[in-house]
Short mmCIF file of C-alpha atoms and ligand atoms in Angstrom, two decimals:
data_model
loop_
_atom_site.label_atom_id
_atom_site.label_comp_id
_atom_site.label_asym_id
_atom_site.label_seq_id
_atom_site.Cartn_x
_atom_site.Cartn_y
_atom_site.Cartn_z
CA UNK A 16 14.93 7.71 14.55
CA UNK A 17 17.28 4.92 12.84
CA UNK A 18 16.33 1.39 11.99
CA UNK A 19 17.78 0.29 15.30
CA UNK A 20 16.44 2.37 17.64
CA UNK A 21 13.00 2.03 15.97
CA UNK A 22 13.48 -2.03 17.13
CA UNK A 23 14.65 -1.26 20.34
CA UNK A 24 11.63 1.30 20.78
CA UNK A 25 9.56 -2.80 20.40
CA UNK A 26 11.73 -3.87 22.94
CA UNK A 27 10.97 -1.51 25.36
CA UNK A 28 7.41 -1.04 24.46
CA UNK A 29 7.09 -4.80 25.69
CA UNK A 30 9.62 -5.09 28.07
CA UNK A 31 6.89 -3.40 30.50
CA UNK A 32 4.54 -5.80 30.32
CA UNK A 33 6.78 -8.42 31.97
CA UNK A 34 9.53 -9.24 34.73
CA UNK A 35 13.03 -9.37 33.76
CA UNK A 36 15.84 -10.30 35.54
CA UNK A 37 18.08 -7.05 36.16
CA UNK A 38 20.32 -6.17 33.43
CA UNK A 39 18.69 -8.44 31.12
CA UNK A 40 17.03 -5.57 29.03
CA UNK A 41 20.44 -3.51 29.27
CA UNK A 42 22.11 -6.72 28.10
CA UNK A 43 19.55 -6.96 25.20
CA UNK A 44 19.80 -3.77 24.00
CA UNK A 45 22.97 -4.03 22.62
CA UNK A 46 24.76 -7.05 20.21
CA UNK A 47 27.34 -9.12 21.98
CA UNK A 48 29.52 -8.93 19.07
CA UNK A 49 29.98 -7.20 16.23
CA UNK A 50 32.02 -8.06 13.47
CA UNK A 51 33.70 -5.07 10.52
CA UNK A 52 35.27 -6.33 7.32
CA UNK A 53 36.40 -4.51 4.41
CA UNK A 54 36.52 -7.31 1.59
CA UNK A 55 39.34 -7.20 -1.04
CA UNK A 56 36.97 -8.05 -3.95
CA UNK A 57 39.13 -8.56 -7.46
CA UNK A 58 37.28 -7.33 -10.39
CA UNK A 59 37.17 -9.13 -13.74
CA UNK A 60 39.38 -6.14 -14.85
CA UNK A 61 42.13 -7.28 -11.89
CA UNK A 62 41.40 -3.85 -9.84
CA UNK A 63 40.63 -4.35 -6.34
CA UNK A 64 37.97 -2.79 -4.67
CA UNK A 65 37.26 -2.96 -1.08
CA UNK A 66 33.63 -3.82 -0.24
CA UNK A 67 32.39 -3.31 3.67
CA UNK A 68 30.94 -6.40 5.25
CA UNK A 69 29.10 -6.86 8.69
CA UNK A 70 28.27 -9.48 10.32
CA UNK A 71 26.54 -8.91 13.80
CA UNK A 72 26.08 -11.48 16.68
CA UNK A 73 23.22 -10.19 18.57
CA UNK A 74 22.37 -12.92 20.98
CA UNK A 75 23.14 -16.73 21.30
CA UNK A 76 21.06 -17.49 24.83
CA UNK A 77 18.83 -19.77 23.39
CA UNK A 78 21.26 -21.22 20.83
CA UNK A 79 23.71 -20.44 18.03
CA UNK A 80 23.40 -17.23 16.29
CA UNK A 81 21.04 -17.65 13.07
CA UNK A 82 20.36 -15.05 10.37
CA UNK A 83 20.01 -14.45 6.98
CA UNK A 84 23.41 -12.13 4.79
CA UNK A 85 21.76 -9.46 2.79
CA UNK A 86 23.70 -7.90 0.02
CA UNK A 87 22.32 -4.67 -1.08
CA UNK A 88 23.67 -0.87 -1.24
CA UNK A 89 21.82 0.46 1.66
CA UNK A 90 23.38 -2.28 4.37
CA UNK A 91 25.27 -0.71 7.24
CA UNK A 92 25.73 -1.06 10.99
CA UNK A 93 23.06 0.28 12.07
CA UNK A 94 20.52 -1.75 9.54
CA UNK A 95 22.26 -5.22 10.72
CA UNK A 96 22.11 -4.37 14.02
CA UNK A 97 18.27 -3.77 13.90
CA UNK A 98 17.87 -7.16 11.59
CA UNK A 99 20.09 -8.89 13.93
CA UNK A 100 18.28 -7.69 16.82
CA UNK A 101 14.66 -8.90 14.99
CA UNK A 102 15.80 -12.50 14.35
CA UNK A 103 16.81 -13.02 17.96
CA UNK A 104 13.24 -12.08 18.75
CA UNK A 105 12.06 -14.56 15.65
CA UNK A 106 13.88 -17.43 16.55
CA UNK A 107 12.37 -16.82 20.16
CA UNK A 108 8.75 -16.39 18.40
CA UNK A 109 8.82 -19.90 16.48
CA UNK A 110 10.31 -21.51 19.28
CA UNK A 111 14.09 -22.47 17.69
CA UNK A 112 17.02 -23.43 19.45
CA UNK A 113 18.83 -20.51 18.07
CA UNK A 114 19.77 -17.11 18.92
CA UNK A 115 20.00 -13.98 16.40
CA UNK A 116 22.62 -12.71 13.87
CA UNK A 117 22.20 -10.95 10.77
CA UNK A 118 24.64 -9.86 8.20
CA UNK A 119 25.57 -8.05 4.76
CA UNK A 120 28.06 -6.79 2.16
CA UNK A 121 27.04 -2.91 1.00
CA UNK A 122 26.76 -4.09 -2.71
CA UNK A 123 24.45 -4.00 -5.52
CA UNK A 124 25.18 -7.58 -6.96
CA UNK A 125 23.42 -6.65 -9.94
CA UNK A 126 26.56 -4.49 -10.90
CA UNK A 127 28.76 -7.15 -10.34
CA UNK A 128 29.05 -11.16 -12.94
CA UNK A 129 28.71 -14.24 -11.60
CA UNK A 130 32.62 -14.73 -11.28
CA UNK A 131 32.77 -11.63 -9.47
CA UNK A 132 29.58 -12.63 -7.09
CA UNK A 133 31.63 -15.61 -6.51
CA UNK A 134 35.02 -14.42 -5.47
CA UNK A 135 33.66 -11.83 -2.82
CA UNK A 136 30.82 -14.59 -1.34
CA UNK A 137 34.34 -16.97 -0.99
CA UNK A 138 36.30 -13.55 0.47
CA UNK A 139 33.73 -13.06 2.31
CA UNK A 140 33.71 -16.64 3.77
CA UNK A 141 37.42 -17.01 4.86
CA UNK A 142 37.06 -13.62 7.16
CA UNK A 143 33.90 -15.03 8.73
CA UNK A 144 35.42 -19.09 8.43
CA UNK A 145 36.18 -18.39 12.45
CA UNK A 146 33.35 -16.92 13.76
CA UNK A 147 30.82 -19.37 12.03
CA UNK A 148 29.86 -22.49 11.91
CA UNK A 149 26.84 -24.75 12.65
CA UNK A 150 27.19 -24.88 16.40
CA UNK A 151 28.97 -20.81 16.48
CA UNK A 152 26.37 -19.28 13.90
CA UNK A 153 24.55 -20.05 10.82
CA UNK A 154 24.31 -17.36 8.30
CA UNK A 155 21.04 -17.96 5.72
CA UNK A 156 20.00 -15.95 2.75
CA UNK A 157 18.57 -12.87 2.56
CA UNK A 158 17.86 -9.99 0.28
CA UNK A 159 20.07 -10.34 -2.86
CA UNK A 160 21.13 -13.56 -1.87
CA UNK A 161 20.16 -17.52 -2.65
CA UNK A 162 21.17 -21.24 -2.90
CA UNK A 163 24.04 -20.56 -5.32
CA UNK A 164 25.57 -17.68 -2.47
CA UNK A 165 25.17 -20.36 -0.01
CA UNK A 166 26.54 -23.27 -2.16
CA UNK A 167 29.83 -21.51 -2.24
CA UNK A 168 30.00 -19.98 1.24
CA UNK A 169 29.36 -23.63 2.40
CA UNK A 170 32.21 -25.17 -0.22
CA UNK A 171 34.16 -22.12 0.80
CA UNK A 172 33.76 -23.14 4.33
CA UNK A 173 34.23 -26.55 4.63
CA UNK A 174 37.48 -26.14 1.92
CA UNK A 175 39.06 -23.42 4.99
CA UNK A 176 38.10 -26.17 7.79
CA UNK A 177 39.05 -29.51 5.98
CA UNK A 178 42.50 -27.79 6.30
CA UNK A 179 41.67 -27.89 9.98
CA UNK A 180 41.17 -31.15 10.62
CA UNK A 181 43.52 -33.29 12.22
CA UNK A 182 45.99 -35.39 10.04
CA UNK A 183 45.58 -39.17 10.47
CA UNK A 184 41.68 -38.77 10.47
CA UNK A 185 40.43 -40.35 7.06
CA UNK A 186 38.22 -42.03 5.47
CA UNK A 187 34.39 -42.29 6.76
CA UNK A 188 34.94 -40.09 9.47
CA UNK A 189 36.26 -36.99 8.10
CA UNK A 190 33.41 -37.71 4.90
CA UNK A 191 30.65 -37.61 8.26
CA UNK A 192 32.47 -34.81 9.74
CA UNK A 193 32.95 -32.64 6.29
CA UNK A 194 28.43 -33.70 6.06
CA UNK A 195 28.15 -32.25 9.40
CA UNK A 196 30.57 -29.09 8.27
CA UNK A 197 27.43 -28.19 5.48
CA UNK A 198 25.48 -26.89 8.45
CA UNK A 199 27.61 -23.99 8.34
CA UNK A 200 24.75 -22.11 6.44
CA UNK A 201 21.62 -22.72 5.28
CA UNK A 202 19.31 -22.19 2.38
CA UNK A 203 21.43 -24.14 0.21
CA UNK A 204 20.99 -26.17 -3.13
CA UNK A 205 19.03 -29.34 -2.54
CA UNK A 206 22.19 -30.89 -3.88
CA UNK A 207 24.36 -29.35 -1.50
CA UNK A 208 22.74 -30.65 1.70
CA UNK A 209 19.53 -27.93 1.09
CA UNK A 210 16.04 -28.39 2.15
CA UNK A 211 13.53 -29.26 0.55
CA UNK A 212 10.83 -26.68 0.88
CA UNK A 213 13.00 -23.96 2.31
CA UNK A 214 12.59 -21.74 -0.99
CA UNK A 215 8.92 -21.34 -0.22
CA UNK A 216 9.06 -21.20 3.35
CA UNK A 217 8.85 -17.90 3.92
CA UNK A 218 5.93 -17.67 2.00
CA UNK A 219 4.10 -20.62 3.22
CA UNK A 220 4.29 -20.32 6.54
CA UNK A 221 2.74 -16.54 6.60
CA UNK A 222 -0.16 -17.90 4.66
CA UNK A 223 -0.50 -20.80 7.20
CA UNK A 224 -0.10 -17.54 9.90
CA UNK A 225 -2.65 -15.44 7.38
CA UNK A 226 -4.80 -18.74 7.42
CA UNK A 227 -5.32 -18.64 11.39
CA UNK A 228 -5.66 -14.75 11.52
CA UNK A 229 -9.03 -14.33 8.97
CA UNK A 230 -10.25 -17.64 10.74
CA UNK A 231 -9.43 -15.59 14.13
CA UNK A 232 -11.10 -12.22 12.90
CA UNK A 233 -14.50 -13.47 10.95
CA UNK A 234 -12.99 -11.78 7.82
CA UNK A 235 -15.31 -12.43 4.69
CA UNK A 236 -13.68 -13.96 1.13
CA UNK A 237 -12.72 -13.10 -0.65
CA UNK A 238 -10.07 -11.36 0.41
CA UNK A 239 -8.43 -8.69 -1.37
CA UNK A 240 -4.23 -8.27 -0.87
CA UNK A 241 -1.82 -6.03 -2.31
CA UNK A 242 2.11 -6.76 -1.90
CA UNK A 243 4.64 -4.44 -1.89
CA UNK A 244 7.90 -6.87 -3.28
CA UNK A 245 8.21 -9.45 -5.48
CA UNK A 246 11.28 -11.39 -4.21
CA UNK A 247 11.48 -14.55 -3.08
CA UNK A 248 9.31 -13.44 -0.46
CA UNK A 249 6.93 -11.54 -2.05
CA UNK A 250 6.46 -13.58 -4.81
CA UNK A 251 6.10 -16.75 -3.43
CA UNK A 252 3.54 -15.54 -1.07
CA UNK A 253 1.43 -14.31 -4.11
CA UNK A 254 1.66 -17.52 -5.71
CA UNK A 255 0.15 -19.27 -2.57
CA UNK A 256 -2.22 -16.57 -2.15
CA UNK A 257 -3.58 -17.05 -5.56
CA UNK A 258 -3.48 -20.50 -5.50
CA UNK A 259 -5.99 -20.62 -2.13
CA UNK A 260 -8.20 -17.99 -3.57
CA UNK A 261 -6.83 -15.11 -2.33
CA UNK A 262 -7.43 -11.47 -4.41
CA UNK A 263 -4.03 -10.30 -5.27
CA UNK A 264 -4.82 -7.09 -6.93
CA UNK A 265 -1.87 -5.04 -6.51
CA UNK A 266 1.61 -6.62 -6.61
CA UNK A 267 4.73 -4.26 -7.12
CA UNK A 268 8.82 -4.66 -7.17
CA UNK A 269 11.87 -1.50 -6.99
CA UNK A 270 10.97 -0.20 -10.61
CA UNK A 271 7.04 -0.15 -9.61
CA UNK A 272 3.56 -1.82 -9.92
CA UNK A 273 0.58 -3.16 -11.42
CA UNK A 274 -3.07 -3.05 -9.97
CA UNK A 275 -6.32 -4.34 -11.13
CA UNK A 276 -8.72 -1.68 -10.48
CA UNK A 277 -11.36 -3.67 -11.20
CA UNK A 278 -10.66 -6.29 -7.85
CA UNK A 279 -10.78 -9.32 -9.60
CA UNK A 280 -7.27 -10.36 -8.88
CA UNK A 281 -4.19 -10.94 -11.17
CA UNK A 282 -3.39 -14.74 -12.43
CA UNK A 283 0.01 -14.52 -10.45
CA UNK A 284 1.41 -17.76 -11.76
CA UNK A 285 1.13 -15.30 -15.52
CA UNK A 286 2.40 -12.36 -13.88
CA UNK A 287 5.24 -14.56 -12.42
CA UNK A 288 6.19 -16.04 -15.90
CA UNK A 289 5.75 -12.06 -16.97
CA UNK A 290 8.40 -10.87 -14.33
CA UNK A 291 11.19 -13.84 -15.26
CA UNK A 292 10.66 -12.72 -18.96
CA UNK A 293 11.04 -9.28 -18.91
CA UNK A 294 12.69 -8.82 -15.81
CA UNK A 295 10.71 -6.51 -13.78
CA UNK A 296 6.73 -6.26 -12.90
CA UNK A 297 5.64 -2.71 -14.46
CA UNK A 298 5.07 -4.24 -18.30
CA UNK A 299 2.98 -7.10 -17.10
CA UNK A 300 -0.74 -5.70 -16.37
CA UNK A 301 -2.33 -6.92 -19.28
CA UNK A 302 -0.54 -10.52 -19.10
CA UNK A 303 -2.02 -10.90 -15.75
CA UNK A 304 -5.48 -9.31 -15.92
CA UNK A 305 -8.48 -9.05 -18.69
CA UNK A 306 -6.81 -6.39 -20.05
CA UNK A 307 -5.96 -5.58 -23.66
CA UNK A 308 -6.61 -1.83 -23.83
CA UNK A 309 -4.08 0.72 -24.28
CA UNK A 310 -6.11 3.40 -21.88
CA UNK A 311 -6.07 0.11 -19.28
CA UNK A 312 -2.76 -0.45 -19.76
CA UNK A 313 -1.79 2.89 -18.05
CA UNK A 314 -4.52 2.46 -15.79
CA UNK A 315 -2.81 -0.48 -14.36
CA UNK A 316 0.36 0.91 -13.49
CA UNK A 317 1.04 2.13 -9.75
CA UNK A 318 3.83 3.23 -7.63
CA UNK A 319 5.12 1.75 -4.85
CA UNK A 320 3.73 4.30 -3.07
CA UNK A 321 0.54 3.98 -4.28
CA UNK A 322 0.11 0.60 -3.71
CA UNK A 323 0.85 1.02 -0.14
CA UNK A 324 -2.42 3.38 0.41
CA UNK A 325 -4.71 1.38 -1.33
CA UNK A 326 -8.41 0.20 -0.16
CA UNK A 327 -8.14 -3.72 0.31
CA UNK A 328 -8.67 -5.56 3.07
CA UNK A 329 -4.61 -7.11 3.58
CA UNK A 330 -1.38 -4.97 2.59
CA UNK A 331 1.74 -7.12 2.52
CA UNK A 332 4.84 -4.86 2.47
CA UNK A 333 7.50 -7.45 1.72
CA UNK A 334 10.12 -5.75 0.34
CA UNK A 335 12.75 -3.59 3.05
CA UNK A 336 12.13 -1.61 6.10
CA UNK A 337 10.99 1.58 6.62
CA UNK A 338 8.16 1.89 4.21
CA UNK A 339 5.27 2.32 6.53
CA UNK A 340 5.80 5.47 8.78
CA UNK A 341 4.32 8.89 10.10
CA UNK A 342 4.20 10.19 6.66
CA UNK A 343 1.91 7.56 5.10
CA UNK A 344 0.43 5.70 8.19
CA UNK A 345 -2.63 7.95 8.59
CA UNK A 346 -3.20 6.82 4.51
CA UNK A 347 -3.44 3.18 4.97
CA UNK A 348 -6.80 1.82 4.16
CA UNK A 349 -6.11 -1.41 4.27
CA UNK A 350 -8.08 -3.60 7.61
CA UNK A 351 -4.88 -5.55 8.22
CA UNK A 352 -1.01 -5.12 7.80
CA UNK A 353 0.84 -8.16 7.49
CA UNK A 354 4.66 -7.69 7.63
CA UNK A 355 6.69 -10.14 5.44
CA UNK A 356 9.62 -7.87 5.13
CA UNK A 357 11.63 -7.35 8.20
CA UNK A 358 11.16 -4.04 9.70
CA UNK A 359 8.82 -2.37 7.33
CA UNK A 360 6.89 -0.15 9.93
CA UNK A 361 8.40 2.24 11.74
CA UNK A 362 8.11 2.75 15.63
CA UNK A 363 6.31 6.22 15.19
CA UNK A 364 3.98 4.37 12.55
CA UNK A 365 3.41 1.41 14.37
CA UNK A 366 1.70 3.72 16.76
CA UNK A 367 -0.60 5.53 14.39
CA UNK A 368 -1.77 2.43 13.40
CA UNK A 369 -2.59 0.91 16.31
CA UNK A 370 -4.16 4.13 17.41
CA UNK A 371 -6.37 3.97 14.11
CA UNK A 372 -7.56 0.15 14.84
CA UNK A 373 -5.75 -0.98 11.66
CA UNK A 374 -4.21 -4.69 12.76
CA UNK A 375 -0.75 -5.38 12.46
CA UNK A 376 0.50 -8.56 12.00
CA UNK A 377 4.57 -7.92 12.96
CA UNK A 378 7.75 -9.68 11.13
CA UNK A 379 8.86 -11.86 13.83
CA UNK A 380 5.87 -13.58 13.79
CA UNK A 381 4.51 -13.51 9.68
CA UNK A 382 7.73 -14.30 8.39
CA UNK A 383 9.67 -16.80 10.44
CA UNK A 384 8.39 -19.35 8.31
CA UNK A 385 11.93 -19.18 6.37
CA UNK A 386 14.36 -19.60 9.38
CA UNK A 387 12.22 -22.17 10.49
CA UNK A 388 13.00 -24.65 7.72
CA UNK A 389 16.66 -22.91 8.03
CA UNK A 390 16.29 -24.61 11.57
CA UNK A 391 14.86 -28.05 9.56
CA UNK A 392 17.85 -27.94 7.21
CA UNK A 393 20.62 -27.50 9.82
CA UNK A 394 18.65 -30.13 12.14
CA UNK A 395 18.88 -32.52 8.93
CA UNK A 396 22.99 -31.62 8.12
CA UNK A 397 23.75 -32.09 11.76
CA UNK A 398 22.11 -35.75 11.96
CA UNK A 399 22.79 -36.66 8.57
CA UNK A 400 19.28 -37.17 7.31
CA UNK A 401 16.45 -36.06 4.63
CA UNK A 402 13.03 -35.11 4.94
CA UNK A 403 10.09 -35.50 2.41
CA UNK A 404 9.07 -32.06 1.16
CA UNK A 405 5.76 -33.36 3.30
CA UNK A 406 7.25 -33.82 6.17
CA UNK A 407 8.30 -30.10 5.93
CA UNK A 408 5.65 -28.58 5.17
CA UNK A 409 3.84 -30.57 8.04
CA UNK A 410 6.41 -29.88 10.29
CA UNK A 411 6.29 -26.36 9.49
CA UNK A 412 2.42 -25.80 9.76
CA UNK A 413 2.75 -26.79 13.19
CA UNK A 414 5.62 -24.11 14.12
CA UNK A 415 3.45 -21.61 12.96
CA UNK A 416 0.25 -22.29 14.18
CA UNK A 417 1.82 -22.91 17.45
CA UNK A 418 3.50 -19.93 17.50
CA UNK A 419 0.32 -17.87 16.16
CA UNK A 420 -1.98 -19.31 19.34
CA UNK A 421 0.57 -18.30 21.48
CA UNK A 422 0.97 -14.88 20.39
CA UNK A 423 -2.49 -14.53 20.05
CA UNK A 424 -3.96 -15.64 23.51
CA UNK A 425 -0.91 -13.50 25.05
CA UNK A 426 -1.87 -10.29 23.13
CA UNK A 427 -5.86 -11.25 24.10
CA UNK A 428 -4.59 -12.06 27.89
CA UNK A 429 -2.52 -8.25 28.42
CA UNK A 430 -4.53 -6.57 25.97
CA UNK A 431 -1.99 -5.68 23.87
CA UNK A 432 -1.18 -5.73 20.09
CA UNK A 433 0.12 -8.81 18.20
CA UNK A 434 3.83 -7.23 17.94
CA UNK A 435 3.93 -6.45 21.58
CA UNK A 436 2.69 -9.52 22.07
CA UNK A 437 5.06 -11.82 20.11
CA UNK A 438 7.82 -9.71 21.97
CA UNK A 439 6.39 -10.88 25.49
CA UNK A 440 6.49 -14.39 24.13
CA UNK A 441 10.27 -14.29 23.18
CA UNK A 442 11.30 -12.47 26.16
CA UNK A 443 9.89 -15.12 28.47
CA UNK A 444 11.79 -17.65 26.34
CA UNK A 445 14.85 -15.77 26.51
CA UNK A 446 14.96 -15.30 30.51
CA UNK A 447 13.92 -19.03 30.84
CA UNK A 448 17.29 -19.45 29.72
CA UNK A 449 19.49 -16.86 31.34
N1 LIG B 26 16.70 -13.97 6.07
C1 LIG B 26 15.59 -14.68 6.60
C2 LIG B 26 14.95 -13.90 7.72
O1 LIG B 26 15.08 -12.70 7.79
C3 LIG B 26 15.94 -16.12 6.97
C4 LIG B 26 17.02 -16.29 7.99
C5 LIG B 26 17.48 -17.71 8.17
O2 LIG B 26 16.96 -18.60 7.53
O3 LIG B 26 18.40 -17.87 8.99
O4 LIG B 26 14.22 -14.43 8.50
#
């Protein structure tokens, strides 16, 4: 089954539990738009190589599309589609005025320098300059990408429209206007119109979701976690963790893991200062842990794999999709699964957990927290103003409790799991507006 198909098996899995208007699941089971690109992207060494960019416009009922640009080697249609798909339900979730879009470059950017980063992000941003902007759609960062992509798809952006704007109009206005332009995209710099708070976001607001959940289910601390990813996403979510007394004794990124066997819990603000150092997680057991043993050493090393079946009470797989499926569901030990990635269960594993009482926590829900302040920093562009970092974080506590009551009473209400649940929720919202 692909990535797509797997979402739209959600859809339909939910879309029985309530009413729609005719056509309306038809009409949501395929993007509106879809938009193909092959990028002339000039190497250092002045060959040109054409790269194959996406950028798919799901749904914009309740608002304008909003979604994050992944670059990575394993983006195609049929991935964007899916993420596209996911962050109209999101955006639905949490209650934003948005609808969903996702979209990507098929690229490892770790192959490419910072020059060369640069020139296809600007590329990139003249073909989409059209068929974006703050009230069209709002592209965000995503895997492989961050404040710096953004800082020059928004210069890029507001260069190709300041070209745009009538002649005559100088001065204050076209400064306001050109302020206004910034909420093109967000996730940028805080010196280019970004956020504060938006780098943690995603992180934050699951653990303010993660918060309400143990509360919800009696679970005793402390509790033991193991995350599969140590992005942005993963990373910061550890940090938080840790911080609050969470266990996190298993934390891994693409070239592998660490675990304390022992359940004591790594000091992730060590392993994080490990990971910038050296680059990747595998090296850092004994920086993080009590460990100064060779034979431990080895001990703490685990695969990605691994880490996924281990016996704690939360798994966070926060790296890509697809990790969790038939092959390795029946394995999971863990009492809860908490998606931070987007996707990482499959339809056919969703299934076997649910069967086997293991609680899901789904995507659309756990990690919203990061369009949400996407949603504060575009609100903040379009009326020209700052928040505190407080106000923020405030604000964003809210969203996400909110949004977790909701999704939970509904799932207690139709006796159904939390996915289908938070699917029920954002279809409602959705046909409220159509
Ligand atoms: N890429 C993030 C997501 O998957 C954030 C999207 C955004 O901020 O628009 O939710």
């Amino acid at each position: 089954m692909s990535i797509f198909d797997s979402a739209l098996t959600q859809l339909n899995n939910a879309a029985r539990h309530i009413k729609l208007p005719e056509g309306l699941l038809e009409k949501l089971q395929q993007p509106e738009r879809i938009i193909q690109l092959n990028i002339p992207l000039k190497k250092d060494n002045g060959k040109i190589e054409l790269m194959k960019g996406y950028r798919v416009q799901y749904n914009n009922d309740l608002g304008p599309y909003k979604g994050g640009l992944r670059f990575h080697p394993q983006v195609d249609m049929d991935e964007v589609k899916a993420l596209a798909f996911w962050m109209m339900i999101k955006n639905a979730v949490v209650d934003l005025p948005f609808g969903g879009g996702k979209g990507g470059i098929e690229i490892d950017p770790k192959n490419l320098s910072v020059k060369e980063l640069e020139r296809l992000s600007r590329e990139f941003t003249k073909f989409l300059a059209p068929n974006i902007g703050g009230g069209m759609d709002v592209p965000a960062p995503d895997i492989n990408t961050n404040a710096k992509i953004m800082d020059w798809i928004a210069d890029e952006y507001i260069k190709v429209q300041s070209a745009n704007l009538p002649v005559g109009k100088a001065g204050c206005k076209v400064k306001s206007e050109k302020t206004q332009l910034r909420a093109v995209v967000t996730g940028k710099s805080i010196k280019n119109g970004g956020s504060e708070g938006r780098e943690q976001a995603t992180g934050l607001g699951g653990y303010f979701v993660l918060e309400r959940l143990i509360k919800k289910l009696g679970l005793k601390r402390p509790v033991t976690v193991a995350i599969q990813g140590f992005g942005n996403v993963g990373s910061n979510m550890a940090k938080i963790l840790y911080e609050n007394g969470y266990r996190i004794v298993a934390v891994s990124d693409v070239k592998g893991g660490i675990y304390d066997r022992n359940n004591t819990g790594f000091n992730i603000d060590l392993v994080r200062k490990c990971k910038e150092e050296k680059g990747f997680l595998a090296g850092c057991y004994c920086i993080g842990s009590v460990c100064d043993l060779a034979k431990k050493y080895e001990d703490g090393v685990i695969s990605n794999q691994d880490l996924l079946e281990l016996k704690i009470d939360i798994l966070i797989p926060a790296a890509i999709e697809n990790v969790i499926t038939k092959d390795n569901a029946r394995k999971i030990k863990a009492k809860i699964v908490f998606e931070m990635a987007n996707g990482p269960t499959t339809a056919e594993a969703d299934q076997i957990l649910n069967k086997r009482g293991i609680l899901l926590m789904p995507d659309v829900l756990a990690n919203s927290g990061g369009v949400t302040v996407s949603y504060f920093e575009w609100l903040q562009n379009m009326t020209n103003k700052k928040w505190s970092l407080k106000k923020v974080n405030n604000q964003l506590k809210k969203k996400m409790e909110t949004a977790f009551t909701k999704v939970w009473q509904i799932s207690q209400k139709e006796k159904v799991n939390l996915r289908t649940a938070a699917y029920i929720l954002a279809l409602e919202r959705i046909v409220a507006k159509t």
